[in-house]
XYZ file of N, CA and C in Angstrom:
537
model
N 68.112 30.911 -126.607
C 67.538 29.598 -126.833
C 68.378 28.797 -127.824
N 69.410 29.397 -128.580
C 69.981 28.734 -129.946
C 70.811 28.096 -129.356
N 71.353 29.065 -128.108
C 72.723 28.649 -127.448
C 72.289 26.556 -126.953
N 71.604 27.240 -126.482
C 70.419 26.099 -125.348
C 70.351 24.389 -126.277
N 69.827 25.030 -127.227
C 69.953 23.928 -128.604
C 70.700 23.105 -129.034
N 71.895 24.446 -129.249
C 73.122 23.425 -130.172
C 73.607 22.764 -128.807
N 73.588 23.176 -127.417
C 74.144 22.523 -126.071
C 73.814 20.861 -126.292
N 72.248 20.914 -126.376
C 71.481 19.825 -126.099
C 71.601 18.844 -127.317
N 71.774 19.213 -128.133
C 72.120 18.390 -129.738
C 73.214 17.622 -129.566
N 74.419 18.145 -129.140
C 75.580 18.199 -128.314
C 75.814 17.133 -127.469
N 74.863 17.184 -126.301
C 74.953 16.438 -124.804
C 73.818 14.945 -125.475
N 72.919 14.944 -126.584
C 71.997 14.327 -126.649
C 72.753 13.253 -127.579
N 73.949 13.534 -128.428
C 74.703 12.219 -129.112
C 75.758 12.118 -128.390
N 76.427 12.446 -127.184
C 77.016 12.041 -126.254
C 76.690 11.549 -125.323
N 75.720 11.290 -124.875
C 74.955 10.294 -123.694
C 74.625 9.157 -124.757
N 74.289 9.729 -126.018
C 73.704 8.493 -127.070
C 74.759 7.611 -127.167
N 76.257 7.974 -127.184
C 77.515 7.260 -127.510
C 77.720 6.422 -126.144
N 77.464 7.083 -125.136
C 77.816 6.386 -123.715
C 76.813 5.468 -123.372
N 75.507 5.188 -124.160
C 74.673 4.407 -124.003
C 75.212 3.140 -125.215
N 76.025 3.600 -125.843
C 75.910 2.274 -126.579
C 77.933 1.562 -126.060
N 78.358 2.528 -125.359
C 79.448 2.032 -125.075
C 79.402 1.017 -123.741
N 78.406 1.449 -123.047
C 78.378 0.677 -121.901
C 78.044 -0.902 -122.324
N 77.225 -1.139 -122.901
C 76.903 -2.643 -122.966
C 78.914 -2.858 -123.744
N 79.203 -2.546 -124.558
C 80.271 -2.723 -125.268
C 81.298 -2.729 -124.685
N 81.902 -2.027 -123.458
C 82.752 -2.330 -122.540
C 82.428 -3.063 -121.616
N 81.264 -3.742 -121.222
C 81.219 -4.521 -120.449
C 81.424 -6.017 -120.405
N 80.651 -6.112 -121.708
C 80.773 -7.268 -122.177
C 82.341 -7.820 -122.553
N 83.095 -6.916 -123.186
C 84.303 -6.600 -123.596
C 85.287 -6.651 -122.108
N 84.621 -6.507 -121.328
C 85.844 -6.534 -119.826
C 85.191 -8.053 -119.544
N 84.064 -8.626 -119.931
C 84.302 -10.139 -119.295
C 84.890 -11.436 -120.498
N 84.106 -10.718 -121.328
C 84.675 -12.172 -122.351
C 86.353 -11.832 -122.926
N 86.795 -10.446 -122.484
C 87.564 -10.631 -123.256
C 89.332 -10.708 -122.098
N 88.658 -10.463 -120.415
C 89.623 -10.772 -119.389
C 90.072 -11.882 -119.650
N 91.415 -11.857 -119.337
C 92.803 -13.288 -118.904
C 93.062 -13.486 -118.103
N 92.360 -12.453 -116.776
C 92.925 -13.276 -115.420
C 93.816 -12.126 -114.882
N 94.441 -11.317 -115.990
C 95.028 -10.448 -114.972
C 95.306 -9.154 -115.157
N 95.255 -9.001 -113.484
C 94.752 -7.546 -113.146
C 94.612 -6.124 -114.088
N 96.270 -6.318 -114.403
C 96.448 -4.789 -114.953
C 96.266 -5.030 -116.728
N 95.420 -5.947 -117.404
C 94.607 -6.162 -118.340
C 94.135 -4.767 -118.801
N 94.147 -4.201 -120.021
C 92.989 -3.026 -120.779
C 92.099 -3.438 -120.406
N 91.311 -4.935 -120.390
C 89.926 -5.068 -120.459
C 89.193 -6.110 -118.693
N 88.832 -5.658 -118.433
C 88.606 -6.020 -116.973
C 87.195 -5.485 -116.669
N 86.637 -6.362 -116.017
C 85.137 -6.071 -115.614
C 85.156 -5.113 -114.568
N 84.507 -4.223 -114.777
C 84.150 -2.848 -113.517
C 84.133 -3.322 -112.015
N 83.224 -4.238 -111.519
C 82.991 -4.382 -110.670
C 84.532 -5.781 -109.706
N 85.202 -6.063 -110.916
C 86.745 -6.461 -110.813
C 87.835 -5.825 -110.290
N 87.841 -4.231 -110.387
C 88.950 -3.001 -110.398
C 89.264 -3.438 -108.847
N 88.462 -3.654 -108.229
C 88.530 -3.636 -106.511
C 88.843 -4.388 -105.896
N 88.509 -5.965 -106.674
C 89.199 -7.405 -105.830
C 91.177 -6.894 -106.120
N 91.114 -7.944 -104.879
C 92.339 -8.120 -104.213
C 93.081 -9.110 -105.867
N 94.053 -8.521 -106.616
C 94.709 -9.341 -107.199
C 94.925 -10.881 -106.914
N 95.532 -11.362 -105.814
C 95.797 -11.823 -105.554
C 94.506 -13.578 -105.518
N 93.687 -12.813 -105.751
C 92.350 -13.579 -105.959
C 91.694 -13.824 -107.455
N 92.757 -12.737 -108.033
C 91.847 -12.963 -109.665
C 92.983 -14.410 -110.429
N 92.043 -14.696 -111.407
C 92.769 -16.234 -111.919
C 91.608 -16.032 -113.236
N 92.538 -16.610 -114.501
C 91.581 -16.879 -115.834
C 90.250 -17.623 -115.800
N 89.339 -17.171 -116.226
C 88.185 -17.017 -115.818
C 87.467 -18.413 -117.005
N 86.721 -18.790 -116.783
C 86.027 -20.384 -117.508
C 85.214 -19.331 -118.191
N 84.898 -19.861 -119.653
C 84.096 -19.554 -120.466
C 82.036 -18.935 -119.630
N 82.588 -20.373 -118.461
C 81.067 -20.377 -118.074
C 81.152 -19.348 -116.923
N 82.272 -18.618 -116.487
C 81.867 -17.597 -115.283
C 82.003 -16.440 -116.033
N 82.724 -16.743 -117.304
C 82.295 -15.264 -118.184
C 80.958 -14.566 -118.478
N 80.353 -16.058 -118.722
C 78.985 -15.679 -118.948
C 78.455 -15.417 -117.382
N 78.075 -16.570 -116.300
C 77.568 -15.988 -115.361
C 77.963 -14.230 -114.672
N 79.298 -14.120 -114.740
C 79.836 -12.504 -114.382
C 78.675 -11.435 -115.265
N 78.980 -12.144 -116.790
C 78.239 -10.749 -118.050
C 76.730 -10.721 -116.675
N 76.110 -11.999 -116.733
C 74.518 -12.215 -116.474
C 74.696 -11.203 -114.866
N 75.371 -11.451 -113.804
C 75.434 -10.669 -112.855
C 75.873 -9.781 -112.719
N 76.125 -8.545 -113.772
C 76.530 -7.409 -113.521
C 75.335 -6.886 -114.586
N 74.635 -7.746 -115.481
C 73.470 -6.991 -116.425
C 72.624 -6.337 -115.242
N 72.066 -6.219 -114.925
C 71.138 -5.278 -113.932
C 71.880 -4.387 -113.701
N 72.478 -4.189 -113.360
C 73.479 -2.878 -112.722
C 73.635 -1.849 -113.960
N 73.848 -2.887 -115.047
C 74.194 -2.259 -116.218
C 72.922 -1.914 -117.379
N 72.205 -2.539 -117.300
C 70.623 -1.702 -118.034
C 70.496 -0.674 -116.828
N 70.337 -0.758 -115.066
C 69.784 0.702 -115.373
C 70.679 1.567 -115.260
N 72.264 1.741 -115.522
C 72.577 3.083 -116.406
C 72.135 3.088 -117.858
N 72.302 1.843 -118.177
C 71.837 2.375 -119.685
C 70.579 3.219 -119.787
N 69.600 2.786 -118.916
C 68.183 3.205 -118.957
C 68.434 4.602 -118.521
N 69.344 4.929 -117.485
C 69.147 6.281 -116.793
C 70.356 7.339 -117.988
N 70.701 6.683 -118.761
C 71.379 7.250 -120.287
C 70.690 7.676 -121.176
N 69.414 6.901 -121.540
C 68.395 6.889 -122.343
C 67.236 7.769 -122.026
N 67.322 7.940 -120.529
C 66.673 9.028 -120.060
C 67.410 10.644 -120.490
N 68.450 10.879 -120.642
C 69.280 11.730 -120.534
C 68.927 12.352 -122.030
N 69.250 11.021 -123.451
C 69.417 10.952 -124.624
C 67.893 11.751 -124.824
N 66.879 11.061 -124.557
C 65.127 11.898 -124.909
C 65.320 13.108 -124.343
N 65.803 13.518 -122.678
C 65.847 14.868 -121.824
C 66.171 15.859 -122.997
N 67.422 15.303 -123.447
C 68.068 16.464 -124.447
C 67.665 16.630 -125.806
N 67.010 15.800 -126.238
C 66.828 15.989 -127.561
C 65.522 16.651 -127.149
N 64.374 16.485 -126.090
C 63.604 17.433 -126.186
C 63.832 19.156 -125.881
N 64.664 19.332 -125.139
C 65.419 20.500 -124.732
C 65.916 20.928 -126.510
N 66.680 20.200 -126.977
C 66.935 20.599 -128.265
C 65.795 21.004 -129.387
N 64.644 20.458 -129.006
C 63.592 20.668 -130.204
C 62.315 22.234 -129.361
N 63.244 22.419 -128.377
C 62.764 23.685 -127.657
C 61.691 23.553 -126.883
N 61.840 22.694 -126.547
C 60.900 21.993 -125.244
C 61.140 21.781 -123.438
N 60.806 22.914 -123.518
C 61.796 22.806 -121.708
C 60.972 22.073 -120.671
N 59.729 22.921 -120.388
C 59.104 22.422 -119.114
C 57.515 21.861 -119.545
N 58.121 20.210 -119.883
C 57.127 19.191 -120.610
C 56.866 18.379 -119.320
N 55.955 17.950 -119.645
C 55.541 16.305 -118.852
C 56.347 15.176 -119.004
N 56.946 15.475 -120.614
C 58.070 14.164 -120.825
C 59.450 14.500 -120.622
N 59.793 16.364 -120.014
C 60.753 16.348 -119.348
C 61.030 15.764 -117.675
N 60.052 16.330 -117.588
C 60.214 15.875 -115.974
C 60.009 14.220 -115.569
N 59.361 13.506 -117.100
C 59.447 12.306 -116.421
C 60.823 11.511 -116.996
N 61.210 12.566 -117.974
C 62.881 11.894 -117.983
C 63.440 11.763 -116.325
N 63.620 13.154 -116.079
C 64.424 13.858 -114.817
C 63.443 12.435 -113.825
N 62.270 12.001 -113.849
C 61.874 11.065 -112.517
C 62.485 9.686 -112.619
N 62.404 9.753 -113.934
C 62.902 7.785 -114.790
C 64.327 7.885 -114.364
N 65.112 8.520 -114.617
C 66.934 8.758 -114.617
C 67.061 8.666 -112.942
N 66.068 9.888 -112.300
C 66.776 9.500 -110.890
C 66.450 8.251 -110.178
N 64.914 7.821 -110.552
C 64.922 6.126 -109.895
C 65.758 5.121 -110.497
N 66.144 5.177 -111.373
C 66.975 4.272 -111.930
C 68.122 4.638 -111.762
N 69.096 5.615 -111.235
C 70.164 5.770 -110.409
C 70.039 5.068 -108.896
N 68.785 5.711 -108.463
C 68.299 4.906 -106.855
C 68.885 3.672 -107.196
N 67.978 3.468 -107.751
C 67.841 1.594 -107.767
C 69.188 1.125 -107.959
N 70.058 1.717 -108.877
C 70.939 0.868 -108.988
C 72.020 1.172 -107.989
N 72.045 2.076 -107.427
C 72.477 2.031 -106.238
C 72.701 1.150 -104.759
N 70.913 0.784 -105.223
C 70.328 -0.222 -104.431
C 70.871 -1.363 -105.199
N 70.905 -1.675 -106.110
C 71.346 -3.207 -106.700
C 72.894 -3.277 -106.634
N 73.710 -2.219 -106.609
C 74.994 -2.461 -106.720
C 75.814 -3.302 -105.814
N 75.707 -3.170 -104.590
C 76.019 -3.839 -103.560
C 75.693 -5.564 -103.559
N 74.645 -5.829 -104.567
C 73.998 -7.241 -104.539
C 74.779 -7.626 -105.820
N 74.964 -6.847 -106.712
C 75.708 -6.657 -107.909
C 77.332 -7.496 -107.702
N 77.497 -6.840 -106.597
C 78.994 -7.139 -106.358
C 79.340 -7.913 -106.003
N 78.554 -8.464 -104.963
C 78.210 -9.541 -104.586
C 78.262 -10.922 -104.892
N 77.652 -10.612 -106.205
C 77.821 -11.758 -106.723
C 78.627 -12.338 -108.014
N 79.368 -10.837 -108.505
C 80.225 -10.912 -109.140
C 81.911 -11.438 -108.813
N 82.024 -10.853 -107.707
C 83.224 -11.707 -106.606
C 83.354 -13.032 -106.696
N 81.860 -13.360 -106.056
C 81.434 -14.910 -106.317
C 82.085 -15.898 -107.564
N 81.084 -14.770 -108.549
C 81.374 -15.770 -109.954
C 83.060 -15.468 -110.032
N 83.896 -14.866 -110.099
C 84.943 -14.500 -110.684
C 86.094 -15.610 -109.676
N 85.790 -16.096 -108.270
C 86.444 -16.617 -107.324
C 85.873 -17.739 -106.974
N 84.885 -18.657 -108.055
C 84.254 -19.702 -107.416
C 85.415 -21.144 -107.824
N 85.608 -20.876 -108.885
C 86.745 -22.141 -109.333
C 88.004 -21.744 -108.351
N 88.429 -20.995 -107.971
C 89.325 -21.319 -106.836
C 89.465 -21.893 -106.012
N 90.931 -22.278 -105.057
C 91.149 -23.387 -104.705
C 90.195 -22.858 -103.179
N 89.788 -23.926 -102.421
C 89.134 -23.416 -100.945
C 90.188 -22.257 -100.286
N 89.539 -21.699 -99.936
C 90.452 -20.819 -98.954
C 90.786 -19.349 -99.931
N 90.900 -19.734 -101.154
C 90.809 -18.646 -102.223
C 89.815 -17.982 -102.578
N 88.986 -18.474 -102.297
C 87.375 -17.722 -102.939
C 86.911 -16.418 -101.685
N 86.167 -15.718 -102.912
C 85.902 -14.486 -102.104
C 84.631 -14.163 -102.450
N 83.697 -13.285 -101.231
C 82.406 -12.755 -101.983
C 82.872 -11.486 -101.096
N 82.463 -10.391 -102.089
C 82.735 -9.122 -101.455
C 81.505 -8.572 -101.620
N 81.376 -7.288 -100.331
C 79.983 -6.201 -100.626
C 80.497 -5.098 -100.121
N 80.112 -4.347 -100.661
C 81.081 -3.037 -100.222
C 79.456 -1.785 -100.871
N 79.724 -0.819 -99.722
C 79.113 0.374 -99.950
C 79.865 1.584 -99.448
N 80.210 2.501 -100.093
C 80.745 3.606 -99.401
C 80.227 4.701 -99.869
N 80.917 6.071 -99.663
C 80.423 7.254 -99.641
C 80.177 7.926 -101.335
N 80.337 6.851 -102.056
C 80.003 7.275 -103.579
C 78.879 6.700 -103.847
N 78.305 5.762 -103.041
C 77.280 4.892 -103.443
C 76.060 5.830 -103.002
N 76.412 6.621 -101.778
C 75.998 7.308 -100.915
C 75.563 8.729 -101.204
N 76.497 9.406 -102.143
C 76.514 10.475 -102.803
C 75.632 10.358 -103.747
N 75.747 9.129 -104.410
C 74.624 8.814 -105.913
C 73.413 8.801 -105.606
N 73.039 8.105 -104.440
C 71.796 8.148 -103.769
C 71.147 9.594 -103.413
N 72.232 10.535 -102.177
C 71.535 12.028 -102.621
C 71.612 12.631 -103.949
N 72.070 12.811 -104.662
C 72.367 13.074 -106.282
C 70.750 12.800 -106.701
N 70.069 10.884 -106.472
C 69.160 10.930 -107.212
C 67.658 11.103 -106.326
N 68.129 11.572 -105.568
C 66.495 12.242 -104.605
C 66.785 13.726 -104.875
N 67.690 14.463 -104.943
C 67.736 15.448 -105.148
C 67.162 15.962 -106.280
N 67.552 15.139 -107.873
C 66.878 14.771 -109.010
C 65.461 14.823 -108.868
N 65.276 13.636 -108.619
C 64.024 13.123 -107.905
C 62.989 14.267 -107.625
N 63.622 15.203 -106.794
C 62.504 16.352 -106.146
C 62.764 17.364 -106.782
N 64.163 17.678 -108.004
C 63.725 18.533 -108.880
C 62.818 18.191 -110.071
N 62.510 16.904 -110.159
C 61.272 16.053 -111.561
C 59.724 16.673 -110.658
N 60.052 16.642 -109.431
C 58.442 16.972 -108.936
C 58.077 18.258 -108.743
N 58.980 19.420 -108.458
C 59.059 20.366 -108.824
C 58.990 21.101 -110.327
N 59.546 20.497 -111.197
C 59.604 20.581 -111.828
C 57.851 20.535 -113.507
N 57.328 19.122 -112.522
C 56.024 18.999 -112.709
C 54.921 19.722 -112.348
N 55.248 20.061 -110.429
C 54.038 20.942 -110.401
C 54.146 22.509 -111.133
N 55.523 22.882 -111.406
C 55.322 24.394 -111.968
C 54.764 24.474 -113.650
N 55.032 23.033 -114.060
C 54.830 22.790 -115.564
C 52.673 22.957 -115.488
N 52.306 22.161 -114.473
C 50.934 22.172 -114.161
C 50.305 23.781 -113.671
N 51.361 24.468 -113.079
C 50.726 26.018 -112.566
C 50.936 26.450 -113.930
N 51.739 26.332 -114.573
C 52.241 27.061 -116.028
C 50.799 26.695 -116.829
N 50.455 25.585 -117.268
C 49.422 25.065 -117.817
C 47.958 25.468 -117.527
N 47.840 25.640 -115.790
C 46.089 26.296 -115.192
C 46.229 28.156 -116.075
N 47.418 28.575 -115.865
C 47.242 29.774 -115.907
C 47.296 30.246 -117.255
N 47.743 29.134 -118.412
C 47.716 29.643 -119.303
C 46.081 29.448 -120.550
N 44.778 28.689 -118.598
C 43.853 28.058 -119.211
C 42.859 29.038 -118.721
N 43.420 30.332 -117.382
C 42.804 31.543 -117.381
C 42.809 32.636 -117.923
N 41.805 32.935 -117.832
C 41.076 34.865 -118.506
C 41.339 35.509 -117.974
Protein backbone atom coordinates (compact mmCIF):
# COMPACT_ATOMS: atom_id res chain seq x y z
CA UNK A 1 0.00 0.00 0.00
CA UNK A 2 3.11 2.50 0.72
CA UNK A 3 4.28 1.61 -2.69
CA UNK A 4 0.59 2.58 -3.97
CA UNK A 5 0.89 6.01 -2.05
CA UNK A 6 4.05 7.51 -2.76
CA UNK A 7 2.81 6.39 -6.75
CA UNK A 8 -0.30 8.49 -6.28
CA UNK A 9 1.33 11.57 -4.40
CA UNK A 10 3.54 11.37 -7.42
CA UNK A 11 0.90 11.12 -10.38
CA UNK A 12 -1.48 13.58 -8.16
CA UNK A 13 1.15 16.86 -8.53
CA UNK A 14 1.78 15.84 -12.01
CA UNK A 15 -1.64 15.91 -13.48
CA UNK A 16 -1.82 19.01 -10.91
CA UNK A 17 1.14 20.65 -13.09
CA UNK A 18 -0.55 19.58 -16.44
CA UNK A 19 -3.72 21.15 -15.25
CA UNK A 20 -2.28 24.37 -14.75
CA UNK A 21 -0.06 24.18 -17.90
CA UNK A 22 -2.79 23.70 -20.21
CA UNK A 23 -4.67 26.97 -19.83
CA UNK A 24 -0.88 28.48 -19.94
CA UNK A 25 0.14 27.04 -23.20
CA UNK A 26 -2.79 27.77 -24.76
CA UNK A 27 -3.33 30.96 -24.22
CA UNK A 28 0.46 31.40 -24.81
CA UNK A 29 0.13 29.65 -28.47
CA UNK A 30 -2.60 32.37 -29.36
CA UNK A 31 -1.64 35.66 -28.00
CA UNK A 32 1.68 35.04 -28.31
CA UNK A 33 1.67 33.47 -32.40
CA UNK A 34 3.28 35.71 -35.42
CA UNK A 35 1.87 34.01 -38.11
CA UNK A 36 4.38 31.54 -38.55
CA UNK A 37 4.32 28.10 -38.72
CA UNK A 38 7.45 26.75 -37.26
CA UNK A 39 6.93 29.42 -34.20
CA UNK A 40 7.69 27.74 -30.33
CA UNK A 41 4.31 29.07 -29.67
CA UNK A 42 1.37 28.07 -31.94
CA UNK A 43 -2.14 27.12 -31.11
CA UNK A 44 -2.80 23.21 -30.98
CA UNK A 45 -5.52 23.04 -33.06
CA UNK A 46 -3.02 25.27 -35.75
CA UNK A 47 -0.19 22.27 -35.99
CA UNK A 48 -2.45 20.89 -38.94
CA UNK A 49 -3.45 23.89 -41.20
CA UNK A 50 -1.77 24.01 -44.38
CA UNK A 51 1.10 26.75 -43.85
CA UNK A 52 0.46 28.21 -46.60
CA UNK A 53 -2.83 29.60 -45.07
CA UNK A 54 -1.43 30.83 -41.77
CA UNK A 55 -0.78 34.86 -41.76
CA UNK A 56 -0.29 37.22 -38.39
CA UNK A 57 -3.18 37.01 -36.62
CA UNK A 58 -5.37 40.55 -35.41
CA UNK A 59 -5.42 41.09 -31.82
CA UNK A 60 -9.27 40.36 -32.29
CA UNK A 61 -8.88 36.66 -33.82
CA UNK A 62 -6.48 36.09 -31.00
CA UNK A 63 -9.05 36.51 -28.78
CA UNK A 64 -11.90 34.89 -30.84
CA UNK A 65 -9.26 31.61 -31.53
CA UNK A 66 -8.41 31.72 -27.25
CA UNK A 67 -12.70 31.88 -26.96
CA UNK A 68 -12.99 28.85 -29.63
CA UNK A 69 -10.69 26.45 -28.52
CA UNK A 70 -11.84 27.22 -24.51
CA UNK A 71 -14.30 24.30 -24.51
CA UNK A 72 -12.07 21.85 -25.81
CA UNK A 73 -9.74 23.08 -23.33
CA UNK A 74 -11.75 23.15 -19.82
CA UNK A 75 -12.80 19.69 -20.49
CA UNK A 76 -9.22 18.39 -20.35
CA UNK A 77 -8.65 20.53 -17.73
CA UNK A 78 -11.74 19.11 -16.00
CA UNK A 79 -10.84 15.48 -17.03
CA UNK A 80 -7.13 16.55 -15.24
CA UNK A 81 -8.85 17.59 -12.20
CA UNK A 82 -10.57 14.46 -12.21
CA UNK A 83 -7.28 12.59 -12.27
CA UNK A 84 -5.64 15.28 -9.53
CA UNK A 85 -8.79 14.19 -6.65
CA UNK A 86 -8.53 10.18 -8.28
CA UNK A 87 -5.00 10.28 -6.91
CA UNK A 88 -4.84 12.10 -4.06
CA UNK A 89 -7.65 9.87 -2.83
CA UNK A 90 -5.74 6.67 -3.78
CA UNK A 91 -2.90 8.45 -1.89
CA UNK A 92 -4.83 9.02 1.41
CA UNK A 93 -5.61 5.08 1.04
CA UNK A 94 -8.79 5.20 -0.40
CA UNK A 95 -9.31 2.85 -3.26
CA UNK A 96 -12.81 1.66 -3.91
CA UNK A 97 -14.90 5.01 -2.89
CA UNK A 98 -17.96 6.51 -4.42
CA UNK A 99 -15.70 9.57 -5.09
CA UNK A 100 -13.37 7.20 -6.85
CA UNK A 101 -15.45 5.92 -9.29
CA UNK A 102 -17.09 9.16 -9.84
CA UNK A 103 -13.68 10.60 -10.67
CA UNK A 104 -13.11 7.50 -13.18
CA UNK A 105 -17.18 8.56 -14.57
CA UNK A 106 -16.43 12.61 -14.61
CA UNK A 107 -12.81 12.06 -16.56
CA UNK A 108 -14.32 9.58 -19.03
CA UNK A 109 -17.43 11.85 -20.01
CA UNK A 110 -15.45 14.64 -20.27
CA UNK A 111 -12.94 12.90 -22.59
CA UNK A 112 -16.34 11.74 -24.59
CA UNK A 113 -17.44 15.02 -24.87
CA UNK A 114 -14.56 16.53 -25.89
CA UNK A 115 -14.08 14.33 -28.37
CA UNK A 116 -17.42 15.20 -29.40
CA UNK A 117 -16.58 18.99 -29.33
CA UNK A 118 -13.27 18.70 -31.02
CA UNK A 119 -14.26 18.45 -34.47
CA UNK A 120 -16.66 21.68 -33.88
CA UNK A 121 -13.57 22.98 -32.05
CA UNK A 122 -11.66 22.95 -35.17
CA UNK A 123 -13.89 24.10 -36.97
CA UNK A 124 -14.03 27.03 -35.96
CA UNK A 125 -10.69 27.70 -35.12
CA UNK A 126 -9.55 27.44 -38.95
CA UNK A 127 -12.25 29.91 -39.38
CA UNK A 128 -11.00 32.42 -36.91
CA UNK A 129 -7.28 32.01 -37.82
CA UNK A 130 -8.19 32.35 -41.96
CA UNK A 131 -11.02 34.87 -41.83
CA UNK A 132 -8.92 38.15 -42.63
CA UNK A 133 -7.58 36.46 -45.61
CA UNK A 134 -7.67 37.39 -48.97
CA UNK A 135 -11.00 35.39 -50.73
CA UNK A 136 -9.90 32.29 -52.00
CA UNK A 137 -7.45 32.03 -48.92
CA UNK A 138 -9.69 31.25 -46.18
CA UNK A 139 -10.20 27.90 -44.83
CA UNK A 140 -12.60 26.01 -42.39
CA UNK A 141 -11.33 22.63 -41.64
CA UNK A 142 -13.01 19.43 -39.70
CA UNK A 143 -11.21 16.60 -39.44
CA UNK A 144 -11.83 13.32 -37.33
CA UNK A 145 -9.62 10.40 -37.44
CA UNK A 146 -8.56 7.32 -35.75
CA UNK A 147 -7.19 9.19 -32.53
CA UNK A 148 -10.32 10.93 -32.04
CA UNK A 149 -11.69 7.48 -32.37
CA UNK A 150 -9.37 5.70 -30.06
CA UNK A 151 -10.15 8.48 -27.29
CA UNK A 152 -13.67 7.75 -27.63
CA UNK A 153 -13.09 3.80 -26.93
CA UNK A 154 -10.45 4.76 -24.23
CA UNK A 155 -13.44 6.77 -22.57
CA UNK A 156 -16.37 4.11 -22.62
CA UNK A 157 -14.02 1.71 -21.71
CA UNK A 158 -13.28 4.10 -18.57
CA UNK A 159 -16.70 4.72 -18.46
CA UNK A 160 -17.65 0.92 -17.79
CA UNK A 161 -14.71 0.48 -15.58
CA UNK A 162 -16.42 3.71 -13.13
CA UNK A 163 -19.62 1.36 -13.25
CA UNK A 164 -18.02 -1.58 -12.42
CA UNK A 165 -16.18 -0.25 -10.37
CA UNK A 166 -19.32 1.22 -8.34
CA UNK A 167 -21.33 -1.78 -8.30
CA UNK A 168 -18.42 -3.89 -6.54
CA UNK A 169 -17.81 -0.79 -4.15
CA UNK A 170 -21.88 -1.31 -3.32
CA UNK A 171 -21.46 -5.44 -3.01
CA UNK A 172 -18.33 -4.51 -0.83
CA UNK A 173 -20.58 -2.17 1.32
CA UNK A 174 -24.09 -4.84 1.59
CA UNK A 175 -21.65 -7.40 2.78
CA UNK A 176 -19.82 -5.58 5.05
CA UNK A 177 -23.62 -4.61 6.49
CA UNK A 178 -24.13 -8.63 6.95
CA UNK A 179 -23.97 -11.12 9.96
Amino acid sequence: MDKIKKMSIFLKYAFLLVLIAIPVFEFAGWFLFKGDPDAYFIPEFLLTLDSDYLAPLTEGQKILGALASAPYMVLGMFCFWQLVKLFGLYSQGQIFTAENSACYRKAAWALLIGEIVYPFTQTAVTYVATMNNAVGDRLISIGFDDSNLGNIVVACVILAISWVMDEGRKLQDEAELTI
